[in-house]
GROMACS .gro file of C-alpha atoms in nm:
model
  260
    1MET     CA    1   9.392   7.169   3.444
    2CYS     CA    2   9.093   7.062   3.650
    3SER     CA    3   9.077   6.745   3.857
    4PHE     CA    4   8.884   6.596   4.144
    5LEU     CA    5   8.987   6.365   4.421
    6HIS     CA    6   8.730   6.156   4.611
    7ARG     CA    7   8.797   6.075   4.978
    8ASP     CA    8   8.520   5.918   5.189
    9GLY     CA    9   8.253   6.150   5.056
   10ILE     CA   10   8.477   6.459   5.043
   11VAL     CA   11   8.557   6.567   4.688
   12VAL     CA   12   8.843   6.806   4.622
   13LEU     CA   13   8.800   6.995   4.294
   14GLY     CA   14   9.149   7.119   4.208
   15ILE     CA   15   9.230   7.387   3.950
   16ASN     CA   16   9.577   7.371   3.795
   17ARG     CA   17   9.662   7.610   3.514
   18ALA     CA   18   9.989   7.728   3.661
   19HIS     CA   19  10.131   7.916   3.362
   20ALA     CA   20   9.827   8.148   3.360
   21LYS     CA   21   9.761   8.177   3.737
   22ASN     CA   22   9.448   7.962   3.689
   23ALA     CA   23   9.295   8.232   3.466
   24ILE     CA   24   8.957   8.132   3.325
   25SER     CA   25   8.997   8.021   2.963
   26LYS     CA   26   8.756   7.849   2.724
   27ASN     CA   27   8.923   7.516   2.793
   28LEU     CA   28   8.918   7.559   3.172
   29ILE     CA   29   8.546   7.641   3.166
   30LYS     CA   30   8.480   7.332   2.951
   31MET     CA   31   8.667   7.111   3.200
   32LEU     CA   32   8.506   7.273   3.505
   33SER     CA   33   8.163   7.224   3.347
   34LYS     CA   34   8.234   6.855   3.286
   35ALA     CA   35   8.360   6.805   3.643
   36VAL     CA   36   8.057   6.980   3.796
   37ASP     CA   37   7.816   6.777   3.579
   38ALA     CA   38   7.976   6.457   3.708
   39LEU     CA   39   7.946   6.572   4.070
   40LYS     CA   40   7.580   6.680   4.043
   41SER     CA   41   7.445   6.328   4.027
   42ASP     CA   42   7.704   6.141   4.236
   43LYS     CA   43   7.519   6.030   4.550
   44LYS     CA   44   7.847   5.936   4.722
   45VAL     CA   45   7.955   6.302   4.728
   46ARG     CA   46   7.889   6.466   5.066
   47THR     CA   47   8.099   6.784   5.055
   48ILE     CA   48   8.300   6.955   4.779
   49ILE     CA   49   8.612   7.166   4.831
   50VAL     CA   50   8.718   7.399   4.550
   51ARG     CA   51   9.090   7.477   4.567
   52SER     CA   52   9.390   7.566   4.356
   53GLU     CA   53   9.682   7.331   4.303
   54VAL     CA   54   9.898   7.630   4.208
   55PRO     CA   55  10.086   7.790   4.502
   56GLY     CA   56   9.996   8.150   4.580
   57VAL     CA   57   9.695   8.162   4.347
   58PHE     CA   58   9.328   8.063   4.373
   59CYS     CA   59   9.212   8.203   4.039
   60ALA     CA   60   9.325   8.528   3.878
   61GLY     CA   61   8.996   8.581   3.691
   62ALA     CA   62   8.942   8.593   3.316
   63ASP     CA   63   9.225   8.499   3.082
   64LEU     CA   64   9.282   8.846   2.938
   65LYS     CA   65   9.539   8.721   2.684
   66GLU     CA   66   9.269   8.498   2.539
   67ARG     CA   67   9.001   8.768   2.577
   68VAL     CA   68   9.198   9.027   2.381
   69LYS     CA   69   9.197   8.792   2.080
   70MET     CA   70   8.817   8.745   2.094
   71HIS     CA   71   8.586   8.933   1.862
   72SER     CA   72   8.343   9.153   2.056
   73SER     CA   73   8.059   8.925   1.938
   74GLU     CA   74   8.225   8.629   2.117
   75VAL     CA   75   8.264   8.797   2.455
   76GLY     CA   76   7.895   8.796   2.562
   77PRO     CA   77   7.836   8.426   2.488
   78PHE     CA   78   8.165   8.327   2.659
   79VAL     CA   79   8.083   8.525   2.974
   80SER     CA   80   7.739   8.356   2.969
   81LYS     CA   81   7.915   8.017   2.973
   82ILE     CA   82   8.126   8.123   3.272
   83ARG     CA   83   7.811   8.249   3.449
   84ALA     CA   84   7.633   7.919   3.379
   85VAL     CA   85   7.918   7.710   3.525
   86VAL     CA   86   7.943   7.933   3.833
   87ASN     CA   87   7.564   7.899   3.875
   88ASP     CA   88   7.597   7.521   3.847
   89ILE     CA   89   7.854   7.529   4.129
   90ALA     CA   90   7.619   7.747   4.340
   91ASN     CA   91   7.338   7.498   4.276
   92LEU     CA   92   7.531   7.183   4.365
   93PRO     CA   93   7.312   6.994   4.614
   94VAL     CA   94   7.584   6.935   4.876
   95PRO     CA   95   7.788   7.181   5.086
   96THR     CA   96   8.072   7.350   4.898
   97ILE     CA   97   8.380   7.517   5.047
   98ALA     CA   98   8.618   7.754   4.867
   99ALA     CA   99   8.976   7.726   4.998
  100ILE     CA  100   9.146   8.053   4.903
  101ASP     CA  101   9.521   8.020   4.956
  102GLY     CA  102   9.620   8.300   4.720
  103LEU     CA  103   9.501   8.546   4.457
  104ALA     CA  104   9.122   8.545   4.387
  105LEU     CA  105   9.034   8.829   4.151
  106GLY     CA  106   8.735   8.897   3.929
  107GLY     CA  107   8.592   8.566   3.810
  108GLY     CA  108   8.810   8.389   4.065
  109LEU     CA  109   8.630   8.561   4.352
  110GLU     CA  110   8.297   8.504   4.176
  111LEU     CA  111   8.378   8.132   4.173
  112ALA     CA  112   8.446   8.148   4.549
  113LEU     CA  113   8.125   8.348   4.608
  114ALA     CA  114   7.927   8.063   4.450
  115CYS     CA  115   8.046   7.830   4.728
  116ASP     CA  116   7.855   7.795   5.056
  117VAL     CA  117   8.157   7.865   5.277
  118ARG     CA  118   8.480   8.054   5.206
  119VAL     CA  119   8.805   8.023   5.401
  120ALA     CA  120   9.126   8.207   5.319
  121ALA     CA  121   9.487   8.255   5.419
  122SER     CA  122   9.563   8.598   5.565
  123CYS     CA  123   9.800   8.667   5.272
  124ALA     CA  124   9.532   8.589   5.010
  125LYS     CA  125   9.415   8.878   4.791
  126MET     CA  126   9.049   8.908   4.692
  127GLY     CA  127   8.855   9.159   4.486
  128LEU     CA  128   8.608   9.222   4.206
  129VAL     CA  129   8.834   9.439   3.992
  130GLU     CA  130   8.638   9.441   3.665
  131THR     CA  131   8.559   9.816   3.669
  132LYS     CA  132   8.932   9.878   3.622
  133LEU     CA  133   8.888   9.719   3.279
  134ALA     CA  134   8.573   9.925   3.203
  135ILE     CA  135   8.347   9.620   3.248
  136ILE     CA  136   8.149   9.479   3.542
  137PRO     CA  137   8.153   9.142   3.720
  138GLY     CA  138   7.970   8.905   3.486
  139ALA     CA  139   7.962   8.570   3.668
  140GLY     CA  140   7.732   8.663   3.953
  141GLY     CA  141   7.954   8.909   4.140
  142THR     CA  142   7.708   9.201   4.133
  143GLN     CA  143   7.445   8.972   4.286
  144ARG     CA  144   7.632   8.741   4.524
  145LEU     CA  145   7.867   8.997   4.679
  146PRO     CA  146   7.585   9.222   4.813
  147ARG     CA  147   7.403   8.913   4.938
  148ALA     CA  148   7.720   8.812   5.124
  149ILE     CA  149   7.832   9.147   5.274
  150GLY     CA  150   7.546   9.395   5.218
  151MET     CA  151   7.465   9.631   4.935
  152SER     CA  152   7.652   9.946   5.040
  153LEU     CA  153   7.984   9.773   5.106
  154ALA     CA  154   7.954   9.562   4.789
  155LYS     CA  155   7.900   9.879   4.585
  156GLU     CA  156   8.203  10.040   4.747
  157LEU     CA  157   8.425   9.741   4.666
  158ILE     CA  158   8.303   9.709   4.306
  159PHE     CA  159   8.315  10.086   4.240
  160SER     CA  160   8.672  10.108   4.376
  161ALA     CA  161   8.795   9.771   4.239
  162ARG     CA  162   8.955   9.734   4.583
  163VAL     CA  163   9.159   9.425   4.666
  164LEU     CA  164   9.136   9.292   5.024
  165ASP     CA  165   9.365   9.060   5.216
  166GLY     CA  166   9.235   8.770   5.425
  167GLN     CA  167   9.203   8.970   5.749
  168GLU     CA  168   9.009   9.249   5.575
  169ALA     CA  169   8.784   8.996   5.400
  170LYS     CA  170   8.708   8.827   5.734
  171ALA     CA  171   8.630   9.161   5.900
  172ILE     CA  172   8.351   9.235   5.647
  173GLY     CA  173   8.211   8.880   5.642
  174LEU     CA  174   8.331   8.790   5.292
  175ILE     CA  175   8.500   8.480   5.433
  176SER     CA  176   8.417   8.270   5.741
  177HIS     CA  177   8.771   8.185   5.856
  178VAL     CA  178   9.114   8.341   5.808
  179LEU     CA  179   9.438   8.147   5.870
  180GLU     CA  180   9.803   8.238   5.886
  181GLN     CA  181   9.965   8.078   5.582
  182ASN     CA  182  10.184   7.772   5.646
  183LYS     CA  183  10.512   7.665   5.480
  184GLU     CA  184  10.324   7.440   5.238
  185GLY     CA  185  10.100   7.728   5.129
  186ASP     CA  186   9.778   7.534   5.189
  187ALA     CA  187   9.644   7.664   5.524
  188ALA     CA  188   9.299   7.747   5.379
  189TYR     CA  189   9.277   7.404   5.215
  190ARG     CA  190   9.358   7.231   5.545
  191LYS     CA  191   9.089   7.436   5.723
  192ALA     CA  192   8.844   7.345   5.445
  193LEU     CA  193   8.924   6.977   5.502
  194ASP     CA  194   8.858   7.021   5.876
  195LEU     CA  195   8.521   7.179   5.800
  196ALA     CA  196   8.433   6.907   5.549
  197ARG     CA  197   8.512   6.640   5.810
  198GLU     CA  198   8.289   6.828   6.054
  199PHE     CA  199   8.004   6.820   5.798
  200LEU     CA  200   8.054   6.453   5.714
  201PRO     CA  201   7.878   6.277   6.008
  202GLN     CA  202   7.544   6.455   5.952
  203GLY     CA  203   7.253   6.300   5.764
  204PRO     CA  204   7.310   6.337   5.386
  205VAL     CA  205   6.943   6.399   5.302
  206ALA     CA  206   6.919   6.657   5.580
  207MET     CA  207   7.229   6.838   5.450
  208ARG     CA  208   7.087   6.861   5.099
  209VAL     CA  209   6.745   6.990   5.204
  210ALA     CA  210   6.896   7.229   5.463
  211LYS     CA  211   7.101   7.387   5.182
  212LEU     CA  212   6.793   7.403   4.959
  213ALA     CA  213   6.582   7.563   5.234
  214ILE     CA  214   6.846   7.829   5.306
  215ASN     CA  215   6.921   7.906   4.940
  216GLN     CA  216   6.557   7.935   4.835
  217GLY     CA  217   6.448   8.106   5.155
  218MET     CA  218   6.703   8.386   5.115
  219GLU     CA  219   6.535   8.495   4.791
  220VAL     CA  220   6.181   8.535   4.930
  221ASP     CA  221   5.992   8.700   5.217
  222LEU     CA  222   5.992   8.534   5.562
  223VAL     CA  223   5.641   8.383   5.537
  224THR     CA  224   5.727   8.215   5.205
  225GLY     CA  225   6.066   8.113   5.344
  226LEU     CA  226   5.901   7.939   5.640
  227ALA     CA  227   5.674   7.751   5.398
  228ILE     CA  228   5.987   7.641   5.206
  229GLU     CA  229   6.141   7.521   5.534
  230GLU     CA  230   5.824   7.322   5.613
  231ALA     CA  231   5.831   7.158   5.269
  232CYS     CA  232   6.201   7.074   5.305
  233TYR     CA  233   6.154   6.936   5.657
  234ALA     CA  234   5.877   6.711   5.524
  235GLN     CA  235   6.131   6.547   5.291
  236THR     CA  236   6.329   6.421   5.591
  237ILE     CA  237   6.033   6.262   5.776
  238PRO     CA  238   5.995   5.940   5.571
  239THR     CA  239   6.370   5.871   5.552
  240LYS     CA  240   6.546   5.568   5.702
  241ASP     CA  241   6.819   5.805   5.820
  242ARG     CA  242   6.575   5.990   6.048
  243LEU     CA  243   6.478   5.663   6.217
  244GLU     CA  244   6.845   5.565   6.241
  245GLY     CA  245   6.923   5.897   6.411
  246LEU     CA  246   6.656   5.836   6.675
  247LEU     CA  247   6.768   5.475   6.725
  248ALA     CA  248   7.134   5.579   6.759
  249PHE     CA  249   7.034   5.839   7.018
  250LYS     CA  250   6.838   5.577   7.213
  251GLU     CA  251   7.126   5.326   7.194
  252LYS     CA  252   7.387   5.594   7.276
  253ARG     CA  253   7.600   5.526   6.967
  254PRO     CA  254   7.704   5.725   6.658
  255PRO     CA  255   7.442   5.705   6.379
  256ARG     CA  256   7.522   5.517   6.058
  257TYR     CA  257   7.356   5.722   5.787
  258LYS     CA  258   7.317   5.595   5.432
  259GLY     CA  259   7.145   5.887   5.262
  260GLU     CA  260   6.815   5.701   5.242
   0.00000   0.00000   0.00000
């Protein structure tokens, strides 16, 4: 249902709940939570790709068949658990990439919004459709979508429950790259791997503090943000990797970073 594959610092977090289009169930959230907890503290992890192992689907959102059986008193706490796991993904210390090769609706798009970079196939379908069900996005969608594409457009999409394809999502800045789908149905995943490999040679400490500086800085005024940048930069100064970078430049060779 949820697995991860480790390749030279690139971790692929794969979701596979084929019979339910990867819909978010209690069990899936439990497994995602466990996987994310394991990744948080793994110093060998350099970049994480979140993808689906089910063709044509990223994640269809909440498992409505399960939800309809829940007592109303259970719904709030369960949505809080989903929100907490999505927040944990957003707060992972290394770069994260969502590879959207198919349907990403409701909580599925919220999961993708928690990632640093989103790439999608042109045939993928994305939208926060919760208002159709007389509810609102509950796993960060009302907050992360306007931060990604601007308030007015985010309101329009949430109010209309509109579903976009990959080209439309790229045009409004919801995703960074759009690809024509291939025969294997994994064009977005392959692009995500290319990006991850592009991230890989950089200094691991620098990558972590760069993400921290950007994430924290986006929530404050510019003066405070610049102070955050200064504090984050200071963390790189005493590292062995910084000295290795300078030495590699001097010796005209690729640096060999160790994350120290």
